[in-house]
PDB file of N, CA and C in Angstrom:
ATOM      1  N   UNK A   1      67.129  -5.772 -38.489  1.00 56.00           N
ATOM      2  CA  UNK A   1      67.242  -4.514 -38.279  1.00 56.00           C
ATOM      3  C   UNK A   1      68.679  -4.148 -37.206  1.00 56.00           C
ATOM      4  N   UNK A   2      69.054  -2.861 -37.523  1.00 67.00           N
ATOM      5  CA  UNK A   2      70.346  -1.817 -36.805  1.00 67.00           C
ATOM      6  C   UNK A   2      69.309  -1.242 -35.611  1.00 67.00           C
ATOM      7  N   UNK A   3      70.422  -1.188 -34.560  1.00 73.00           N
ATOM      8  CA  UNK A   3      69.798  -0.764 -33.636  1.00 73.00           C
ATOM      9  C   UNK A   3      71.062   0.664 -32.770  1.00 73.00           C
ATOM     10  N   UNK A   4      70.684   1.651 -32.329  1.00 72.00           N
ATOM     11  CA  UNK A   4      72.046   2.286 -32.365  1.00 72.00           C
ATOM     12  C   UNK A   4      71.495   2.826 -30.685  1.00 72.00           C
ATOM     13  N   UNK A   5      72.331   2.788 -29.783  1.00 77.00           N
ATOM     14  CA  UNK A   5      72.080   3.427 -28.497  1.00 77.00           C
ATOM     15  C   UNK A   5      73.055   4.698 -27.902  1.00 77.00           C
ATOM     16  N   UNK A   6      72.929   6.185 -27.796  1.00 79.00           N
ATOM     17  CA  UNK A   6      73.525   6.920 -27.299  1.00 79.00           C
ATOM     18  C   UNK A   6      73.431   6.912 -26.082  1.00 79.00           C
ATOM     19  N   UNK A   7      74.061   7.902 -25.679  1.00 76.00           N
ATOM     20  CA  UNK A   7      74.377   8.065 -23.833  1.00 76.00           C
ATOM     21  C   UNK A   7      74.110   9.637 -24.154  1.00 76.00           C
ATOM     22  N   UNK A   8      74.035  10.670 -23.307  1.00 80.00           N
ATOM     23  CA  UNK A   8      73.183  12.026 -23.220  1.00 80.00           C
ATOM     24  C   UNK A   8      73.947  12.746 -24.047  1.00 80.00           C
ATOM     25  N   UNK A   9      75.372  12.720 -24.215  1.00 77.00           N
ATOM     26  CA  UNK A   9      76.108  13.709 -24.368  1.00 77.00           C
ATOM     27  C   UNK A   9      76.082  13.214 -26.684  1.00 77.00           C
ATOM     28  N   UNK A  10      75.403  12.305 -26.739  1.00 75.00           N
ATOM     29  CA  UNK A  10      75.227  12.123 -28.217  1.00 75.00           C
ATOM     30  C   UNK A  10      76.257  10.674 -28.439  1.00 75.00           C
ATOM     31  N   UNK A  11      77.198  10.496 -27.941  1.00 77.00           N
ATOM     32  CA  UNK A  11      78.188   9.515 -28.384  1.00 77.00           C
ATOM     33  C   UNK A  11      77.610   8.128 -28.195  1.00 77.00           C
ATOM     34  N   UNK A  12      78.281   7.218 -29.396  1.00 74.00           N
ATOM     35  CA  UNK A  12      77.388   5.824 -29.210  1.00 74.00           C
ATOM     36  C   UNK A  12      78.179   4.893 -28.521  1.00 74.00           C
ATOM     37  N   UNK A  13      76.584   4.564 -27.682  1.00 75.00           N
ATOM     38  CA  UNK A  13      77.331   3.393 -26.893  1.00 75.00           C
ATOM     39  C   UNK A  13      77.170   2.024 -27.386  1.00 75.00           C
ATOM     40  N   UNK A  14      76.478   1.417 -27.951  1.00 78.00           N
ATOM     41  CA  UNK A  14      75.912   0.349 -29.097  1.00 78.00           C
ATOM     42  C   UNK A  14      75.777   0.345 -30.141  1.00 78.00           C
ATOM     43  N   UNK A  15      75.602  -0.751 -30.820  1.00 78.00           N
ATOM     44  CA  UNK A  15      75.605  -0.855 -31.825  1.00 78.00           C
ATOM     45  C   UNK A  15      74.889  -2.382 -31.794  1.00 78.00           C
ATOM     46  N   UNK A  16      73.645  -2.453 -32.530  1.00 74.00           N
ATOM     47  CA  UNK A  16      73.224  -4.027 -32.765  1.00 74.00           C
ATOM     48  C   UNK A  16      72.598  -4.197 -33.579  1.00 74.00           C
ATOM     49  N   UNK A  17      72.620  -5.422 -34.005  1.00 69.00           N
ATOM     50  CA  UNK A  17      72.003  -6.296 -35.371  1.00 69.00           C
ATOM     51  C   UNK A  17      70.650  -7.066 -34.435  1.00 69.00           C
ATOM     52  N   UNK A  18      69.989  -6.858 -35.480  1.00 63.00           N
ATOM     53  CA  UNK A  18      68.685  -8.379 -34.958  1.00 63.00           C
ATOM     54  C   UNK A  18      67.961  -8.811 -36.249  1.00 63.00           C
ATOM     55  N   UNK A  19      68.081  -9.994 -36.418  1.00 58.00           N
ATOM     56  CA  UNK A  19      67.136 -10.279 -38.232  1.00 58.00           C
ATOM     57  C   UNK A  19      65.678  -9.983 -37.925  1.00 58.00           C
ATOM     58  N   UNK A  20      65.020  -9.261 -38.845  1.00 51.00           N
ATOM     59  CA  UNK A  20      64.090  -9.066 -39.248  1.00 51.00           C
ATOM     60  C   UNK A  20      62.962  -9.954 -38.956  1.00 51.00           C
ATOM     61  N   UNK A  21      62.000 -10.468 -38.199  1.00 48.00           N
ATOM     62  CA  UNK A  21      60.965 -11.091 -38.272  1.00 48.00           C
ATOM     63  C   UNK A  21      59.786 -10.721 -38.509  1.00 48.00           C
ATOM     64  N   UNK A  22      59.869  -9.732 -39.631  1.00 50.00           N
ATOM     65  CA  UNK A  22      58.404  -9.250 -40.155  1.00 50.00           C
ATOM     66  C   UNK A  22      58.926  -9.377 -41.630  1.00 50.00           C
ATOM     67  N   UNK A  23      59.650  -9.859 -41.940  1.00 58.00           N
ATOM     68  CA  UNK A  23      60.059 -10.660 -43.155  1.00 58.00           C
ATOM     69  C   UNK A  23      58.229 -11.045 -43.909  1.00 58.00           C
ATOM     70  N   UNK A  24      58.506 -10.744 -45.624  1.00 81.00           N
ATOM     71  CA  UNK A  24      56.730 -11.067 -46.206  1.00 81.00           C
ATOM     72  C   UNK A  24      57.388 -12.398 -46.655  1.00 81.00           C
ATOM     73  N   UNK A  25      57.950 -13.699 -46.602  1.00 88.00           N
ATOM     74  CA  UNK A  25      58.775 -14.738 -47.942  1.00 88.00           C
ATOM     75  C   UNK A  25      57.086 -15.039 -48.405  1.00 88.00           C
ATOM     76  N   UNK A  26      55.649 -14.342 -48.197  1.00 92.00           N
ATOM     77  CA  UNK A  26      54.657 -15.121 -48.820  1.00 92.00           C
ATOM     78  C   UNK A  26      54.152 -13.771 -49.923  1.00 92.00           C
ATOM     79  N   UNK A  27      54.953 -12.461 -49.625  1.00 95.00           N
ATOM     80  CA  UNK A  27      54.435 -11.381 -50.529  1.00 95.00           C
ATOM     81  C   UNK A  27      55.811 -11.229 -51.977  1.00 95.00           C
ATOM     82  N   UNK A  28      55.605 -11.388 -52.589  1.00 96.00           N
ATOM     83  CA  UNK A  28      56.784 -10.690 -54.217  1.00 96.00           C
ATOM     84  C   UNK A  28      56.480 -10.189 -55.084  1.00 96.00           C
ATOM     85  N   UNK A  29      56.919  -9.623 -55.300  1.00 95.00           N
ATOM     86  CA  UNK A  29      56.919  -8.914 -56.705  1.00 95.00           C
ATOM     87  C   UNK A  29      56.491  -9.723 -57.595  1.00 95.00           C
ATOM     88  N   UNK A  30      55.864  -8.674 -58.610  1.00 95.00           N
ATOM     89  CA  UNK A  30      55.644  -9.393 -60.183  1.00 95.00           C
ATOM     90  C   UNK A  30      56.363 -10.123 -60.751  1.00 95.00           C
ATOM     91  N   UNK A  31      57.625  -9.606 -60.919  1.00 94.00           N
ATOM     92  CA  UNK A  31      58.933  -9.817 -61.433  1.00 94.00           C
ATOM     93  C   UNK A  31      59.511 -11.092 -61.326  1.00 94.00           C
ATOM     94  N   UNK A  32      59.352 -11.024 -59.458  1.00 96.00           N
ATOM     95  CA  UNK A  32      60.444 -12.517 -58.848  1.00 96.00           C
ATOM     96  C   UNK A  32      59.106 -13.603 -58.703  1.00 96.00           C
ATOM     97  N   UNK A  33      57.498 -13.456 -58.657  1.00 97.00           N
ATOM     98  CA  UNK A  33      56.459 -14.218 -59.477  1.00 97.00           C
ATOM     99  C   UNK A  33      56.492 -15.369 -60.782  1.00 97.00           C
ATOM    100  N   UNK A  34      56.950 -14.699 -62.098  1.00 96.00           N
ATOM    101  CA  UNK A  34      56.559 -14.969 -62.794  1.00 96.00           C
ATOM    102  C   UNK A  34      58.052 -15.662 -63.129  1.00 96.00           C
ATOM    103  N   UNK A  35      59.265 -15.202 -62.235  1.00 96.00           N
ATOM    104  CA  UNK A  35      59.864 -15.815 -62.319  1.00 96.00           C
ATOM    105  C   UNK A  35      60.469 -16.997 -61.629  1.00 96.00           C
ATOM    106  N   UNK A  36      59.431 -17.321 -60.984  1.00 97.00           N
ATOM    107  CA  UNK A  36      59.254 -18.346 -60.484  1.00 97.00           C
ATOM    108  C   UNK A  36      58.580 -19.927 -61.753  1.00 97.00           C
ATOM    109  N   UNK A  37      58.338 -19.289 -62.416  1.00 97.00           N
ATOM    110  CA  UNK A  37      57.896 -20.382 -63.778  1.00 97.00           C
ATOM    111  C   UNK A  37      59.100 -20.627 -64.918  1.00 97.00           C
ATOM    112  N   UNK A  38      58.717 -21.795 -65.322  1.00 96.00           N
ATOM    113  CA  UNK A  38      60.342 -21.916 -65.863  1.00 96.00           C
ATOM    114  C   UNK A  38      59.797 -21.038 -67.402  1.00 96.00           C
ATOM    115  N   UNK A  39      61.045 -20.848 -68.707  1.00 95.00           N
ATOM    116  CA  UNK A  39      60.211 -20.292 -69.774  1.00 95.00           C
ATOM    117  C   UNK A  39      59.520 -21.215 -70.529  1.00 95.00           C
ATOM    118  N   UNK A  40      59.596 -22.782 -69.937  1.00 96.00           N
ATOM    119  CA  UNK A  40      58.433 -22.965 -71.068  1.00 96.00           C
ATOM    120  C   UNK A  40      56.997 -22.654 -70.551  1.00 96.00           C
ATOM    121  N   UNK A  41      56.716 -23.110 -68.979  1.00 97.00           N
ATOM    122  CA  UNK A  41      55.598 -22.832 -68.552  1.00 97.00           C
ATOM    123  C   UNK A  41      55.116 -21.107 -68.751  1.00 97.00           C
ATOM    124  N   UNK A  42      56.213 -19.955 -68.962  1.00 96.00           N
ATOM    125  CA  UNK A  42      55.310 -18.886 -69.643  1.00 96.00           C
ATOM    126  C   UNK A  42      55.079 -18.922 -70.165  1.00 96.00           C
ATOM    127  N   UNK A  43      55.571 -19.742 -71.533  1.00 96.00           N
ATOM    128  CA  UNK A  43      55.241 -19.817 -72.875  1.00 96.00           C
ATOM    129  C   UNK A  43      54.369 -20.357 -73.051  1.00 96.00           C
ATOM    130  N   UNK A  44      53.597 -20.956 -72.293  1.00 97.00           N
ATOM    131  CA  UNK A  44      52.585 -21.800 -72.243  1.00 97.00           C
ATOM    132  C   UNK A  44      51.240 -20.867 -72.209  1.00 97.00           C
ATOM    133  N   UNK A  45      51.356 -20.373 -71.203  1.00 97.00           N
ATOM    134  CA  UNK A  45      50.738 -18.990 -70.196  1.00 97.00           C
ATOM    135  C   UNK A  45      49.768 -18.006 -71.049  1.00 97.00           C
ATOM    136  N   UNK A  46      51.009 -17.990 -71.770  1.00 96.00           N
ATOM    137  CA  UNK A  46      51.244 -15.981 -72.751  1.00 96.00           C
ATOM    138  C   UNK A  46      50.445 -16.929 -74.045  1.00 96.00           C
ATOM    139  N   UNK A  47      50.939 -17.607 -74.556  1.00 97.00           N
ATOM    140  CA  UNK A  47      50.386 -18.696 -75.909  1.00 97.00           C
ATOM    141  C   UNK A  47      48.744 -19.285 -75.753  1.00 97.00           C
ATOM    142  N   UNK A  48      48.233 -19.489 -74.568  1.00 97.00           N
ATOM    143  CA  UNK A  48      47.460 -20.507 -74.149  1.00 97.00           C
ATOM    144  C   UNK A  48      46.148 -19.365 -74.652  1.00 97.00           C
ATOM    145  N   UNK A  49      44.687 -20.560 -75.063  1.00 97.00           N
ATOM    146  CA  UNK A  49      43.974 -19.992 -76.005  1.00 97.00           C
ATOM    147  C   UNK A  49      42.433 -19.902 -75.007  1.00 97.00           C
ATOM    148  N   UNK A  50      42.598 -20.652 -73.776  1.00 98.00           N
ATOM    149  CA  UNK A  50      41.692 -20.096 -72.682  1.00 98.00           C
ATOM    150  C   UNK A  50      42.301 -18.804 -71.921  1.00 98.00           C
ATOM    151  N   UNK A  51      40.127 -18.489 -71.970  1.00 97.00           N
ATOM    152  CA  UNK A  51      39.920 -17.452 -71.173  1.00 97.00           C
ATOM    153  C   UNK A  51      40.383 -17.321 -70.085  1.00 97.00           C
ATOM    154  N   UNK A  52      40.386 -18.179 -69.208  1.00 97.00           N
ATOM    155  CA  UNK A  52      40.644 -17.795 -67.760  1.00 97.00           C
ATOM    156  C   UNK A  52      42.078 -17.824 -67.805  1.00 97.00           C
ATOM    157  N   UNK A  53      42.768 -18.727 -68.273  1.00 98.00           N
ATOM    158  CA  UNK A  53      44.517 -18.674 -68.582  1.00 98.00           C
ATOM    159  C   UNK A  53      45.075 -16.746 -68.988  1.00 98.00           C
ATOM    160  N   UNK A  54      44.018 -16.370 -69.698  1.00 97.00           N
ATOM    161  CA  UNK A  54      44.857 -15.465 -70.179  1.00 97.00           C
ATOM    162  C   UNK A  54      43.968 -14.486 -69.038  1.00 97.00           C
ATOM    163  N   UNK A  55      43.136 -14.478 -68.327  1.00 97.00           N
ATOM    164  CA  UNK A  55      42.697 -13.768 -67.586  1.00 97.00           C
ATOM    165  C   UNK A  55      43.563 -13.802 -66.300  1.00 97.00           C
ATOM    166  N   UNK A  56      43.747 -15.061 -65.799  1.00 97.00           N
ATOM    167  CA  UNK A  56      45.097 -14.876 -64.675  1.00 97.00           C
ATOM    168  C   UNK A  56      46.062 -13.939 -65.190  1.00 97.00           C
ATOM    169  N   UNK A  57      46.737 -14.221 -66.644  1.00 97.00           N
ATOM    170  CA  UNK A  57      47.900 -13.873 -66.858  1.00 97.00           C
ATOM    171  C   UNK A  57      47.629 -11.917 -66.385  1.00 97.00           C
ATOM    172  N   UNK A  58      46.716 -11.725 -67.123  1.00 96.00           N
ATOM    173  CA  UNK A  58      46.412 -10.302 -67.101  1.00 96.00           C
ATOM    174  C   UNK A  58      46.264  -9.102 -65.767  1.00 96.00           C
ATOM    175  N   UNK A  59      45.898 -10.595 -64.972  1.00 96.00           N
ATOM    176  CA  UNK A  59      45.445  -9.939 -63.339  1.00 96.00           C
ATOM    177  C   UNK A  59      47.491 -10.051 -62.906  1.00 96.00           C
ATOM    178  N   UNK A  60      48.008 -10.854 -63.574  1.00 96.00           N
ATOM    179  CA  UNK A  60      49.098 -10.985 -62.495  1.00 96.00           C
ATOM    180  C   UNK A  60      50.069 -10.270 -63.147  1.00 96.00           C
ATOM    181  N   UNK A  61      49.684  -9.426 -64.400  1.00 94.00           N
ATOM    182  CA  UNK A  61      50.856  -8.197 -64.942  1.00 94.00           C
ATOM    183  C   UNK A  61      50.129  -7.017 -64.036  1.00 94.00           C
ATOM    184  N   UNK A  62      48.793  -6.827 -64.078  1.00 95.00           N
ATOM    185  CA  UNK A  62      48.494  -5.509 -63.499  1.00 95.00           C
ATOM    186  C   UNK A  62      48.933  -5.633 -62.057  1.00 95.00           C
ATOM    187  N   UNK A  63      48.924  -6.977 -61.304  1.00 95.00           N
ATOM    188  CA  UNK A  63      49.151  -6.722 -59.487  1.00 95.00           C
ATOM    189  C   UNK A  63      49.706  -5.692 -59.176  1.00 95.00           C
ATOM    190  N   UNK A  64      49.997  -4.924 -57.953  1.00 94.00           N
ATOM    191  CA  UNK A  64      51.500  -4.706 -57.594  1.00 94.00           C
ATOM    192  C   UNK A  64      51.996  -5.273 -57.050  1.00 94.00           C
ATOM    193  N   UNK A  65      51.613  -6.519 -56.332  1.00 95.00           N
ATOM    194  CA  UNK A  65      52.284  -7.175 -56.098  1.00 95.00           C
ATOM    195  C   UNK A  65      51.549  -8.716 -55.713  1.00 95.00           C
ATOM    196  N   UNK A  66      52.461 -10.096 -55.763  1.00 96.00           N
ATOM    197  CA  UNK A  66      51.659 -10.926 -55.963  1.00 96.00           C
ATOM    198  C   UNK A  66      51.752 -11.896 -54.152  1.00 96.00           C
ATOM    199  N   UNK A  67      50.445 -12.587 -53.281  1.00 96.00           N
ATOM    200  CA  UNK A  67      50.727 -12.917 -52.253  1.00 96.00           C
ATOM    201  C   UNK A  67      50.167 -14.465 -52.499  1.00 96.00           C
ATOM    202  N   UNK A  68      51.381 -15.494 -52.561  1.00 97.00           N
ATOM    203  CA  UNK A  68      50.911 -16.548 -52.251  1.00 97.00           C
ATOM    204  C   UNK A  68      50.129 -16.826 -51.741  1.00 97.00           C
ATOM    205  N   UNK A  69      49.843 -16.525 -50.585  1.00 95.00           N
ATOM    206  CA  UNK A  69      48.489 -17.466 -49.844  1.00 95.00           C
ATOM    207  C   UNK A  69      47.288 -16.363 -50.014  1.00 95.00           C
ATOM    208  N   UNK A  70      46.849 -15.547 -51.051  1.00 96.00           N
ATOM    209  CA  UNK A  70      45.766 -15.409 -50.866  1.00 96.00           C
ATOM    210  C   UNK A  70      45.139 -15.830 -51.907  1.00 96.00           C
ATOM    211  N   UNK A  71      43.629 -16.345 -51.531  1.00 96.00           N
ATOM    212  CA  UNK A  71      42.703 -17.031 -52.521  1.00 96.00           C
ATOM    213  C   UNK A  71      42.483 -17.081 -54.359  1.00 96.00           C
ATOM    214  N   UNK A  72      43.040 -15.855 -54.277  1.00 96.00           N
ATOM    215  CA  UNK A  72      42.317 -15.947 -56.072  1.00 96.00           C
ATOM    216  C   UNK A  72      44.056 -16.513 -56.752  1.00 96.00           C
ATOM    217  N   UNK A  73      45.116 -16.195 -55.643  1.00 97.00           N
ATOM    218  CA  UNK A  73      46.440 -16.194 -56.283  1.00 97.00           C
ATOM    219  C   UNK A  73      46.762 -18.599 -56.198  1.00 97.00           C
ATOM    220  N   UNK A  74      45.986 -18.546 -55.173  1.00 97.00           N
ATOM    221  CA  UNK A  74      46.338 -20.079 -54.902  1.00 97.00           C
ATOM    222  C   UNK A  74      45.537 -20.758 -55.621  1.00 97.00           C
ATOM    223  N   UNK A  75      44.123 -20.369 -56.117  1.00 97.00           N
ATOM    224  CA  UNK A  75      42.764 -20.598 -57.685  1.00 97.00           C
ATOM    225  C   UNK A  75      43.427 -20.368 -58.623  1.00 97.00           C
ATOM    226  N   UNK A  76      44.096 -19.092 -59.435  1.00 97.00           N
ATOM    227  CA  UNK A  76      44.802 -18.870 -60.198  1.00 97.00           C
ATOM    228  C   UNK A  76      45.524 -20.286 -60.440  1.00 97.00           C
ATOM    229  N   UNK A  77      46.822 -20.404 -59.298  1.00 98.00           N
ATOM    230  CA  UNK A  77      47.631 -21.404 -59.827  1.00 98.00           C
ATOM    231  C   UNK A  77      47.349 -22.446 -59.988  1.00 98.00           C
ATOM    232  N   UNK A  78      46.241 -23.314 -59.267  1.00 97.00           N
ATOM    233  CA  UNK A  78      45.454 -24.175 -59.353  1.00 97.00           C
ATOM    234  C   UNK A  78      44.876 -24.717 -60.388  1.00 97.00           C
ATOM    235  N   UNK A  79      44.093 -23.584 -61.406  1.00 97.00           N
ATOM    236  CA  UNK A  79      43.515 -23.803 -62.506  1.00 97.00           C
ATOM    237  C   UNK A  79      44.833 -23.608 -63.822  1.00 97.00           C
ATOM    238  N   UNK A  80      45.725 -23.444 -63.440  1.00 98.00           N
ATOM    239  CA  UNK A  80      47.022 -23.037 -64.287  1.00 98.00           C
ATOM    240  C   UNK A  80      47.322 -24.524 -64.031  1.00 98.00           C
ATOM    241  N   UNK A  81      47.067 -25.439 -63.441  1.00 97.00           N
ATOM    242  CA  UNK A  81      47.801 -26.873 -63.066  1.00 97.00           C
ATOM    243  C   UNK A  81      46.329 -27.709 -63.726  1.00 97.00           C
ATOM    244  N   UNK A  82      44.766 -27.324 -63.508  1.00 98.00           N
ATOM    245  CA  UNK A  82      44.304 -28.143 -63.843  1.00 98.00           C
ATOM    246  C   UNK A  82      43.853 -28.517 -65.989  1.00 98.00           C
ATOM    247  N   UNK A  83      44.233 -27.122 -66.002  1.00 98.00           N
ATOM    248  CA  UNK A  83      44.469 -27.558 -67.305  1.00 98.00           C
ATOM    249  C   UNK A  83      45.623 -27.558 -68.664  1.00 98.00           C
ATOM    250  N   UNK A  84      46.444 -27.912 -67.367  1.00 97.00           N
ATOM    251  CA  UNK A  84      47.235 -29.100 -68.102  1.00 97.00           C
ATOM    252  C   UNK A  84      49.037 -27.741 -68.261  1.00 97.00           C
ATOM    253  N   UNK A  85      49.147 -26.651 -67.553  1.00 97.00           N
ATOM    254  CA  UNK A  85      49.662 -25.535 -67.950  1.00 97.00           C
ATOM    255  C   UNK A  85      51.290 -26.320 -67.144  1.00 97.00           C
ATOM    256  N   UNK A  86      50.505 -26.274 -66.200  1.00 97.00           N
ATOM    257  CA  UNK A  86      52.103 -26.726 -64.546  1.00 97.00           C
ATOM    258  C   UNK A  86      51.264 -28.343 -64.298  1.00 97.00           C
ATOM    259  N   UNK A  87      52.204 -28.859 -63.337  1.00 97.00           N
ATOM    260  CA  UNK A  87      51.323 -30.136 -63.349  1.00 97.00           C
ATOM    261  C   UNK A  87      51.433 -29.624 -61.663  1.00 97.00           C
ATOM    262  N   UNK A  88      50.713 -30.387 -60.585  1.00 97.00           N
ATOM    263  CA  UNK A  88      50.530 -30.124 -58.982  1.00 97.00           C
ATOM    264  C   UNK A  88      51.505 -29.915 -58.232  1.00 97.00           C
ATOM    265  N   UNK A  89      52.453 -30.855 -58.873  1.00 97.00           N
ATOM    266  CA  UNK A  89      54.111 -30.606 -58.078  1.00 97.00           C
ATOM    267  C   UNK A  89      54.482 -29.312 -58.343  1.00 97.00           C
ATOM    268  N   UNK A  90      54.257 -29.385 -59.790  1.00 97.00           N
ATOM    269  CA  UNK A  90      54.933 -27.158 -59.942  1.00 97.00           C
ATOM    270  C   UNK A  90      53.674 -26.576 -59.080  1.00 97.00           C
ATOM    271  N   UNK A  91      52.779 -26.742 -59.527  1.00 97.00           N
ATOM    272  CA  UNK A  91      52.371 -25.696 -59.059  1.00 97.00           C
ATOM    273  C   UNK A  91      52.139 -25.611 -57.941  1.00 97.00           C
ATOM    274  N   UNK A  92      52.261 -26.836 -56.377  1.00 97.00           N
ATOM    275  CA  UNK A  92      52.745 -26.479 -55.255  1.00 97.00           C
ATOM    276  C   UNK A  92      54.083 -26.026 -55.267  1.00 97.00           C
ATOM    277  N   UNK A  93      55.629 -25.919 -55.927  1.00 97.00           N
ATOM    278  CA  UNK A  93      56.249 -24.844 -55.915  1.00 97.00           C
ATOM    279  C   UNK A  93      56.054 -23.778 -56.022  1.00 97.00           C
ATOM    280  N   UNK A  94      55.633 -23.170 -57.444  1.00 97.00           N
ATOM    281  CA  UNK A  94      54.791 -22.189 -57.456  1.00 97.00           C
ATOM    282  C   UNK A  94      54.480 -21.241 -56.567  1.00 97.00           C
ATOM    283  N   UNK A  95      53.618 -21.584 -55.356  1.00 97.00           N
ATOM    284  CA  UNK A  95      53.246 -21.209 -54.702  1.00 97.00           C
ATOM    285  C   UNK A  95      54.088 -21.604 -53.266  1.00 97.00           C
ATOM    286  N   UNK A  96      54.941 -22.141 -52.978  1.00 96.00           N
ATOM    287  CA  UNK A  96      55.741 -22.313 -51.928  1.00 96.00           C
ATOM    288  C   UNK A  96      56.575 -20.794 -51.263  1.00 96.00           C
ATOM    289  N   UNK A  97      55.856 -20.585 -50.123  1.00 92.00           N
ATOM    290  CA  UNK A  97      57.410 -19.409 -50.282  1.00 92.00           C
ATOM    291  C   UNK A  97      58.444 -19.366 -50.125  1.00 92.00           C
TER     292      UNK A  97
END
């Protein structure tokens, strides 16, 4: 964040930059979340016949954003691992902020 300090006449006294500590690394756009999957994993999700996998995919496409700490996200990615779309290690990678 940039902070600019002015004197009473409007002249700039100082300009400082501070890192934004309010960043939410666990909040992703839909596109950023989908990009965490390899092409093969994404195709496996899209082509999967399991109703729950299809529901997870639909929910992802309908979301405004993906929160990696949200219980529904964690359970969804866990389910993808349980049906073999992802390994447990890849599920952990997908959920890592």
